[in-house]
mmCIF file of C-alpha atoms and ligand atoms in Angstrom:
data_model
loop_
_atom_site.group_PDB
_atom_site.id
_atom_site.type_symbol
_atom_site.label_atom_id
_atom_site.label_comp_id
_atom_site.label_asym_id
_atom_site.label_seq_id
_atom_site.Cartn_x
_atom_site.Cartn_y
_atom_site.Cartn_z
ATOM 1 C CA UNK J 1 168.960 -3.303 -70.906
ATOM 2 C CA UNK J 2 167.104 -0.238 -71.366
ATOM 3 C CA UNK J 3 168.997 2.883 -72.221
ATOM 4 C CA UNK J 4 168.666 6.445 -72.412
ATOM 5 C CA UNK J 5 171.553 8.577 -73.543
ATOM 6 C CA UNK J 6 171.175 11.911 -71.753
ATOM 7 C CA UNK J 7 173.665 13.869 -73.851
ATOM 8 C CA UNK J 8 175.111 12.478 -77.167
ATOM 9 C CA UNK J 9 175.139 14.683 -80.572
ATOM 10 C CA UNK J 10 173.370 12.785 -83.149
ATOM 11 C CA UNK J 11 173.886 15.513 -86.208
ATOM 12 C CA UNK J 12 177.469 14.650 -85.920
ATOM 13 C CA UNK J 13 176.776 10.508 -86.149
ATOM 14 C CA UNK J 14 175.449 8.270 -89.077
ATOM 15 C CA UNK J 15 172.480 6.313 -89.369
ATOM 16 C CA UNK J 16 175.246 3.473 -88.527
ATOM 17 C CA UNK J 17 175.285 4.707 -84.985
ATOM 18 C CA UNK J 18 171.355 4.968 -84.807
ATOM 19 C CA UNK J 19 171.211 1.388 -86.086
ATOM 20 C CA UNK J 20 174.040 -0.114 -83.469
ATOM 21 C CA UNK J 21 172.498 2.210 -80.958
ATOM 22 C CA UNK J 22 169.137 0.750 -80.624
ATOM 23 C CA UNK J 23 170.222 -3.018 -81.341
ATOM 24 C CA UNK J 24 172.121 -2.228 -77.880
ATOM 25 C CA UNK J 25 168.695 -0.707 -75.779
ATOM 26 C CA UNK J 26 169.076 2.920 -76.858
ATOM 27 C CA UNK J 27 165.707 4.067 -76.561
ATOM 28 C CA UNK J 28 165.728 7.459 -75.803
ATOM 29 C CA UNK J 29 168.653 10.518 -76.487
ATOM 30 C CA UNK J 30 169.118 14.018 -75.255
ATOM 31 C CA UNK J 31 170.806 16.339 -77.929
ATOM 32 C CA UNK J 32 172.024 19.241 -76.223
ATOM 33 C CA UNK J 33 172.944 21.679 -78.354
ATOM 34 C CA UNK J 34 176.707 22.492 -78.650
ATOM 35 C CA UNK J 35 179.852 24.182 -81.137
ATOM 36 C CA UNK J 36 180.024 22.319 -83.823
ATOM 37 C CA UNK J 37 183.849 22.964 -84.155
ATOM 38 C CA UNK J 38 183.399 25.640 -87.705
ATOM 39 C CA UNK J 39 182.490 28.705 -86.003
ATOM 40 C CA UNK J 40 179.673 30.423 -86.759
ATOM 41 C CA UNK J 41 179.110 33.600 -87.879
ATOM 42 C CA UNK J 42 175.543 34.769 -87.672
ATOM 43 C CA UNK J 43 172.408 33.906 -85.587
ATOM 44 C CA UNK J 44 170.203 32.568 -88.564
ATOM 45 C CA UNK J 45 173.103 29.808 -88.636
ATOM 46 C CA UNK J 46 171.894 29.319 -84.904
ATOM 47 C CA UNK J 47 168.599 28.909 -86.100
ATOM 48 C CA UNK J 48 168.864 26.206 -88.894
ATOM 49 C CA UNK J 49 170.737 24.383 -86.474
ATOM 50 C CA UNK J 50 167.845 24.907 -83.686
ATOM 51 C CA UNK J 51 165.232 24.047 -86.135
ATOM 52 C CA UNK J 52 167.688 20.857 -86.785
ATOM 53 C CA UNK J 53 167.685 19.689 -83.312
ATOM 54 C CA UNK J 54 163.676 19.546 -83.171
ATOM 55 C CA UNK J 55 162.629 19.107 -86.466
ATOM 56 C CA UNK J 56 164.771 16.789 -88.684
ATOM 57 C CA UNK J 57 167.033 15.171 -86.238
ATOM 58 C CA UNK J 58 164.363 13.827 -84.080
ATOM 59 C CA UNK J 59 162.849 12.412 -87.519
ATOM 60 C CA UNK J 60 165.603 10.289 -88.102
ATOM 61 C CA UNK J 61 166.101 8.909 -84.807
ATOM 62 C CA UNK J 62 162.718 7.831 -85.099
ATOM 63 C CA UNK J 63 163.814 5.543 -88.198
ATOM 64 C CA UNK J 64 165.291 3.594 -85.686
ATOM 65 C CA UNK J 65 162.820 3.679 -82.893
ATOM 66 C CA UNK J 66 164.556 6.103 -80.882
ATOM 67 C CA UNK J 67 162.943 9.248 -78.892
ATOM 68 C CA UNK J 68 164.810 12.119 -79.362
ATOM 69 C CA UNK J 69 164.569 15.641 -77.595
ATOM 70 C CA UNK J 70 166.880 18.560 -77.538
ATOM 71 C CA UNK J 71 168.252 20.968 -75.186
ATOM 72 C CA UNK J 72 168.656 24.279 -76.531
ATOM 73 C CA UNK J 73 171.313 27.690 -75.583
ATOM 74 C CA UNK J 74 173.870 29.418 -76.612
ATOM 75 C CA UNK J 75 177.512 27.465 -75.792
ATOM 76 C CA UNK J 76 180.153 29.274 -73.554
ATOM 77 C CA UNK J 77 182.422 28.910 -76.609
ATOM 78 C CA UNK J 78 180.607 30.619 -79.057
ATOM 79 C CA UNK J 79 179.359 33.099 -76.062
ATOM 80 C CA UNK J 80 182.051 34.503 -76.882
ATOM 81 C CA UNK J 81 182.100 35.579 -80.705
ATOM 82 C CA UNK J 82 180.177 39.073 -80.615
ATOM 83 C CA UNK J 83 178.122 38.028 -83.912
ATOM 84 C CA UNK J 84 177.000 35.558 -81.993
ATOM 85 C CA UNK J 85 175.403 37.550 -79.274
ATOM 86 C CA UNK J 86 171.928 37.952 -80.676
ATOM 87 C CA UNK J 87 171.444 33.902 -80.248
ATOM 88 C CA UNK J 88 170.457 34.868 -76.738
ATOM 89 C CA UNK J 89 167.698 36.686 -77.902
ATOM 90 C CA UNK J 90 166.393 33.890 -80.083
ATOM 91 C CA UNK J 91 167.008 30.924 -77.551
ATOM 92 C CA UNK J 92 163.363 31.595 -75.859
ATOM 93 C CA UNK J 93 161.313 30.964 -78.904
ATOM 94 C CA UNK J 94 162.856 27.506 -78.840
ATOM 95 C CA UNK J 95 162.344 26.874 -75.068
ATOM 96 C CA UNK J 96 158.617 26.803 -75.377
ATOM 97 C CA UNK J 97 158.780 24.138 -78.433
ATOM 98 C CA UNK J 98 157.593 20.324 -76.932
ATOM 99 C CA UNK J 99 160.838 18.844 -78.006
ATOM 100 C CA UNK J 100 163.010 21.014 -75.823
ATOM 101 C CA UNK J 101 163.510 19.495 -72.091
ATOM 102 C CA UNK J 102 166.283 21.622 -70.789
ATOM 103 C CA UNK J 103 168.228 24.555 -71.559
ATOM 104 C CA UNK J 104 171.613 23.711 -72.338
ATOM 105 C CA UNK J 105 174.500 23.315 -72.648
ATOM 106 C CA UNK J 106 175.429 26.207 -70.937
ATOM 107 C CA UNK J 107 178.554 26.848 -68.902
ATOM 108 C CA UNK J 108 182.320 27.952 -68.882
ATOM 109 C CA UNK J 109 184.954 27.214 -71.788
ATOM 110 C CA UNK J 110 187.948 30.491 -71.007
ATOM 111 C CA UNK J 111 185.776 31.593 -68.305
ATOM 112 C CA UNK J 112 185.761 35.112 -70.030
ATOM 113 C CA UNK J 113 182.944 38.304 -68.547
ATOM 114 C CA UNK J 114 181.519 37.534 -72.047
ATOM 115 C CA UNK J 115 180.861 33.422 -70.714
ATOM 116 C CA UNK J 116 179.799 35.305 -67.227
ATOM 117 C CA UNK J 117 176.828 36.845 -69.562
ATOM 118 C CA UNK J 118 175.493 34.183 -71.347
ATOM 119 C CA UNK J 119 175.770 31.932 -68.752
ATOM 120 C CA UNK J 120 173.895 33.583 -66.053
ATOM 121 C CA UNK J 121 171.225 35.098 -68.635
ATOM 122 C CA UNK J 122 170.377 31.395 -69.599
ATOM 123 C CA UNK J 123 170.038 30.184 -66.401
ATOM 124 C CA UNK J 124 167.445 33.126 -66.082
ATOM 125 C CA UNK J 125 166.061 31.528 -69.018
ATOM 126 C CA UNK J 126 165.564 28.000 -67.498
ATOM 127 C CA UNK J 127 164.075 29.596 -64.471
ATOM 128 C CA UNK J 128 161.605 31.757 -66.156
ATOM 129 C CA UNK J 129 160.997 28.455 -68.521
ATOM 130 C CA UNK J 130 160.829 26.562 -65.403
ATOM 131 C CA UNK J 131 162.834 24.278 -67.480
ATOM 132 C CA UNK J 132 166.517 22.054 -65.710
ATOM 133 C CA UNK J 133 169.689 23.409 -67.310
ATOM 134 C CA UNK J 134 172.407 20.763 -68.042
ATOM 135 C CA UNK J 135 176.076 23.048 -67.472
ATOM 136 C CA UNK J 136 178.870 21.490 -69.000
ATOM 137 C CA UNK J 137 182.458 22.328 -67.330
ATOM 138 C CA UNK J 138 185.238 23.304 -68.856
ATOM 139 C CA UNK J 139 187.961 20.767 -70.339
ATOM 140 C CA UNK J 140 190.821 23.028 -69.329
ATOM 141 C CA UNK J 141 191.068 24.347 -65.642
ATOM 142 C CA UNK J 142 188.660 21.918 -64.713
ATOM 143 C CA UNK J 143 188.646 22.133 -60.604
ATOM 144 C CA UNK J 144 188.176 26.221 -61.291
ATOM 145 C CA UNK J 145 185.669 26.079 -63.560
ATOM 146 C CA UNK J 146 184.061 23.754 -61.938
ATOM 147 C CA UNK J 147 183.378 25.471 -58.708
ATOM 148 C CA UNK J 148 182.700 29.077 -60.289
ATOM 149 C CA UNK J 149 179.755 27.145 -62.296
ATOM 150 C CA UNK J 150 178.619 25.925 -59.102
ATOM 151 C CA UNK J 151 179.237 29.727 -57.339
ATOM 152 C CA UNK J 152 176.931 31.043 -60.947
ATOM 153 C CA UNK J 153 173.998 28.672 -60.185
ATOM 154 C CA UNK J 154 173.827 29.223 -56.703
ATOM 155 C CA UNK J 155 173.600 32.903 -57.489
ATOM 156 C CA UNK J 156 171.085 32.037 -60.077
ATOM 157 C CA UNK J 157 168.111 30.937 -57.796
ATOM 158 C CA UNK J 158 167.752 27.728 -59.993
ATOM 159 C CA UNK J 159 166.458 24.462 -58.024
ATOM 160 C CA UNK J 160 170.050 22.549 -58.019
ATOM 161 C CA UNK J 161 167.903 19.349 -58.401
ATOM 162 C CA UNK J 162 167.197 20.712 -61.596
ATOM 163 C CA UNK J 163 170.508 21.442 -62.633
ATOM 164 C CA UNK J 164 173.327 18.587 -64.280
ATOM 165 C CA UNK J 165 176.827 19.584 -63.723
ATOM 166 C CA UNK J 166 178.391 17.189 -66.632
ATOM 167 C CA UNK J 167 181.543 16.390 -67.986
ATOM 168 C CA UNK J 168 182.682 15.373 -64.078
ATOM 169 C CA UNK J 169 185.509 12.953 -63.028
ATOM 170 C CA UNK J 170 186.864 11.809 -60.240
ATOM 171 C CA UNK J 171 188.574 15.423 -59.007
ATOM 172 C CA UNK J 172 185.502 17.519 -59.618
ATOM 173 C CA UNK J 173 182.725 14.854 -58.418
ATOM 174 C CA UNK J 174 183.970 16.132 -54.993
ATOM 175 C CA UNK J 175 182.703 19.791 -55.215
ATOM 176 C CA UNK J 176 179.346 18.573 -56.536
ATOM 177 C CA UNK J 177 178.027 15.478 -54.956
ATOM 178 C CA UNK J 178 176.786 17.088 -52.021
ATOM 179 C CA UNK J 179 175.352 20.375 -53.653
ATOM 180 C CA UNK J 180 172.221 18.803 -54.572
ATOM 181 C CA UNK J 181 172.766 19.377 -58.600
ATOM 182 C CA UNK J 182 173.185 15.959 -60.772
ATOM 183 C CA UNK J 183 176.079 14.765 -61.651
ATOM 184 C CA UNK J 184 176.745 14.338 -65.053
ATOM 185 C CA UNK J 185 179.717 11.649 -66.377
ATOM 186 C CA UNK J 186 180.900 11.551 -69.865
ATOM 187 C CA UNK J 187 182.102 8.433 -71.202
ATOM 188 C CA UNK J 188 184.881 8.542 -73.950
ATOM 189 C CA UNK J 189 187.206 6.345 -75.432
ATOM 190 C CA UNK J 190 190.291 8.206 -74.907
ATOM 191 C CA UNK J 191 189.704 11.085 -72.234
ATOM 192 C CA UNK J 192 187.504 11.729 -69.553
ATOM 193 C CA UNK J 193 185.804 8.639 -68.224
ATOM 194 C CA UNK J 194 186.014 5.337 -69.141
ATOM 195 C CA UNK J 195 183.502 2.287 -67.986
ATOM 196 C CA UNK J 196 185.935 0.980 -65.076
ATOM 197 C CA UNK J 197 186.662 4.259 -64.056
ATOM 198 C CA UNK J 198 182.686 5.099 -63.875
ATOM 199 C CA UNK J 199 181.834 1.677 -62.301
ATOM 200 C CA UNK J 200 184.347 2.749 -59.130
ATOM 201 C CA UNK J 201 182.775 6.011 -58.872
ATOM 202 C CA UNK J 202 179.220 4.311 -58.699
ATOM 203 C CA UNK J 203 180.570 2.163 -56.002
ATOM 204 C CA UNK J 204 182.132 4.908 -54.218
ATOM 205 C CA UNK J 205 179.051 7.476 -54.119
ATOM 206 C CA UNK J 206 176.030 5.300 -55.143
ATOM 207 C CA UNK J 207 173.607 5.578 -57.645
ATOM 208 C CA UNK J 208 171.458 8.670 -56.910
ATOM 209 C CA UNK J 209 171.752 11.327 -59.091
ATOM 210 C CA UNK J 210 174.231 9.886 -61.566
ATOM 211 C CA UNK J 211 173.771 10.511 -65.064
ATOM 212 C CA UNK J 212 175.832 8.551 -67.559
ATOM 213 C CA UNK J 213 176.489 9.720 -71.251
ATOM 214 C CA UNK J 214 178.767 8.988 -74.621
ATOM 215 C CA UNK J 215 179.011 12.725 -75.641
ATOM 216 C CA UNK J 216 179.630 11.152 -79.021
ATOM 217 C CA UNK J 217 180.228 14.085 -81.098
ATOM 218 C CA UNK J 218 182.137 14.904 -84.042
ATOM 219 C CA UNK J 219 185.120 13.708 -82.606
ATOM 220 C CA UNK J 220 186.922 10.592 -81.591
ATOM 221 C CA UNK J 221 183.898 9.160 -79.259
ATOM 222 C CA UNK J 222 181.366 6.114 -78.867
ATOM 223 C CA UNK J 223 177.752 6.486 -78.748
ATOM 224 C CA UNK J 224 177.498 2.917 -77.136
ATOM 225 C CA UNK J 225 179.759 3.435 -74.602
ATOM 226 C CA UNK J 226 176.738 3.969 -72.117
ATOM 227 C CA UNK J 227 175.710 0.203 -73.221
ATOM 228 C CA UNK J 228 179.263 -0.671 -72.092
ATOM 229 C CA UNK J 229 179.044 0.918 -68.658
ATOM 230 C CA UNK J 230 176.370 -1.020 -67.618
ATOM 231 C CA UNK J 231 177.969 -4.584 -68.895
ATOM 232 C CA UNK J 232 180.483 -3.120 -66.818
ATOM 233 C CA UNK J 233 178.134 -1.919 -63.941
ATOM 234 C CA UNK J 234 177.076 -5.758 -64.073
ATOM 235 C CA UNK J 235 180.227 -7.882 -64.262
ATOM 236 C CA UNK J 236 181.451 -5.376 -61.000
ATOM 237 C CA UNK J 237 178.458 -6.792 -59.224
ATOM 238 C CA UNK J 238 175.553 -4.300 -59.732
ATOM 239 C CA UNK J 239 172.145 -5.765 -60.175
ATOM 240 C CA UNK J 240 170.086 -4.970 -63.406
ATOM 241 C CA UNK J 241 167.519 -2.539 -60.982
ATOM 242 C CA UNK J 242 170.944 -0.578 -60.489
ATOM 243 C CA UNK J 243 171.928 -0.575 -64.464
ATOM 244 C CA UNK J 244 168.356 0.114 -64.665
ATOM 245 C CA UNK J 245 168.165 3.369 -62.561
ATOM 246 C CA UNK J 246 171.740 4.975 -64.153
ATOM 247 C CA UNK J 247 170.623 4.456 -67.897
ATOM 248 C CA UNK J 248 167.050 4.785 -67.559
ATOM 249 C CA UNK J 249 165.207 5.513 -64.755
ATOM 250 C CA UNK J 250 167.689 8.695 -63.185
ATOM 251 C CA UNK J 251 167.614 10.736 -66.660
ATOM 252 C CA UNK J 252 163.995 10.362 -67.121
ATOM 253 C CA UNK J 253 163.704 11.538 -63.763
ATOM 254 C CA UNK J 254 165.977 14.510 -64.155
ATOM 255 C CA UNK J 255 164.770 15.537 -68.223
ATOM 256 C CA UNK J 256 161.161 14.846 -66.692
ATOM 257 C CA UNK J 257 160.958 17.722 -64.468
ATOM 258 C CA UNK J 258 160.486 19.918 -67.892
ATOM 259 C CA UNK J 259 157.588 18.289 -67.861
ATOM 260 C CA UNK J 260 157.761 17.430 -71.534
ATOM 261 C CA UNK J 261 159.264 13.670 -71.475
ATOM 262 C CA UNK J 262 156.841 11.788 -73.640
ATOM 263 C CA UNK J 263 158.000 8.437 -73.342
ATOM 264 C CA UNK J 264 155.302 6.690 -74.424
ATOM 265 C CA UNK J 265 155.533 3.454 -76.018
ATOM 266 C CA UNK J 266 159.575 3.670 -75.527
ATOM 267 C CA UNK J 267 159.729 0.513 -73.811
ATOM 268 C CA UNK J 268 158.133 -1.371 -76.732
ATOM 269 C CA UNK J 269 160.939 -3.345 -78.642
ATOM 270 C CA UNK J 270 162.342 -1.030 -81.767
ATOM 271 C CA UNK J 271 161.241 -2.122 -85.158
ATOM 272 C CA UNK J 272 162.637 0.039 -87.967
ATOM 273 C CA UNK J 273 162.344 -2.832 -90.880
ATOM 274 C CA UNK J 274 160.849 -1.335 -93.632
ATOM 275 C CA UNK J 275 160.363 1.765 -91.990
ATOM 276 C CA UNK J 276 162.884 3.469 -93.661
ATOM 277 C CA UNK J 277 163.201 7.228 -94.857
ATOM 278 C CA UNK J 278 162.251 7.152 -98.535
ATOM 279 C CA UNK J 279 163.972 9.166 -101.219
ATOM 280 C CA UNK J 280 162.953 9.493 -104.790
ATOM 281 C CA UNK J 281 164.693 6.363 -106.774
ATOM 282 C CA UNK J 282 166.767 5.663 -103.683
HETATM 283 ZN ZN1 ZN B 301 178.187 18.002 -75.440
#
């Protein structure tokens, strides 16, 4: 089983995760960037953390044999911290960088004017970038935030088949599936979808345009969840060309439209012995 995780935040996980990750057909992540639950208080904290996402972190997912690449905006939570504002004005230099295959994530937390901003100026962004946007909904007042995201993208101009509305479940699915955007499923532990719950909603609306991710974060969350989906996807009754086209085929299609998905030499079997990051005496 090949797999490629279109939204999981490796600077929160260990090499642990990297390890288990690509022993179960990880191959390839998306690390959009996101709050990293300390707010912070000044763009240059913005840019470390940038710099992170294309620079370092894709260094040590290599350790493991795993392609990384980064989506890159200011988050609707953070949107709203005034010291924060100038991030908006730094997010382009990063959109032209090879690593960078979307702009994201973008989106609604409170749904404040201040999120109304950011929100619309980065789609702007991924238009002028000609770059897909990946728009993560809201946790609270899901159904609302939900549609007004739709209602901001429409407005935008963007391509919808460049555009992921993630974080869905089996409420919001509803406004989106026929809007032409991707749909974008989180699977947790705890909250938001689980594997049985995501294997009924690929029976119910198909394959196309489905994008499944862990979100693993710095919170309670499971990087190989996706791996778990598709056991499940199979024991349901799905054939491997279906677990095939959810975890690898359907995010390569969607992250390649930035043009910048170099997947070369992905598909040959991981091999991180000896390959190790070396440190003085360590
Ligand atoms: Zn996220």
């Amino acid at each position: 089983m090949r797999i490629f995780d279109p939204h999981v935040h490796m600077t929160s996980r260990t090499t642990d995760d990297y390890e288990a990750m690509a022993a179960a057909g990880v191959r390839a992540v998306v690390e959009p960037s996101f709050w990293l639950g300390q707010p912070r208080t000044s763009p240059g904290s913005f840019a470390d953390y940038f710099d992170a996402l294309i620079g370092w972190e894709p260094f040590r997912a290599g350790q493991f044999g795993i392609r990384h690449f980064a989506t890159i905006a200011l988050n609707p939570k953070e949107a709203n911290d005034p010291r924060c504002r100038e991030v908006l004005e730094l997010v382009p230099r990063y959109l032209d960088k090879d690593a960078v295959v979307a702009v994201g994530e973008i989106g609604y937390d409170s749904m404040t004017p201040l999120e109304d901003l950011a929100f619309a100026a980065q789609l702007a962004l991924a238009v002028e970038y000609d770059l897909p946007a990946l728009v993560h909904t809201p946790h609270r007042d899901k159904v609302r935030g939900t549609q007004r995201s739709l209602d901001v993208v429409k407005e935008s101009g963007i391509d919808p088949g460049r555009v992921v509305i993630d974080h869905l479940n089996e409420v919001t699915v509803e406004l989106v599936r026929d809007t032409g955007c991707w749909l974008g499923f989180s699977i947790y532990p705890d909250t938001k979808m689980s594997p049985p719950r995501m294997v009924e909603l690929l029976r119910r609306h198909g394959t196309e345009r489905m994008l499944v991710n862990s979100a693993a974060d710095w919170g309670r969350s499971d990087p190989l969840l996706t791996r778990r989906t598709g056991e499940a996807m199979l024991a349901a009754g799905f054939s491997d060309d279906d677990v095939d086209r959810v975890l690898w085929r359907n995010p390569v299609e969607f992250y390649g439209a930035s043009g910048r998905l170099d997947l070369s030499d992905a598909d040959a079997p991981a091999d991180f012995a000896g390959n190790s990051i070396k440190r003085g005496g360590a």
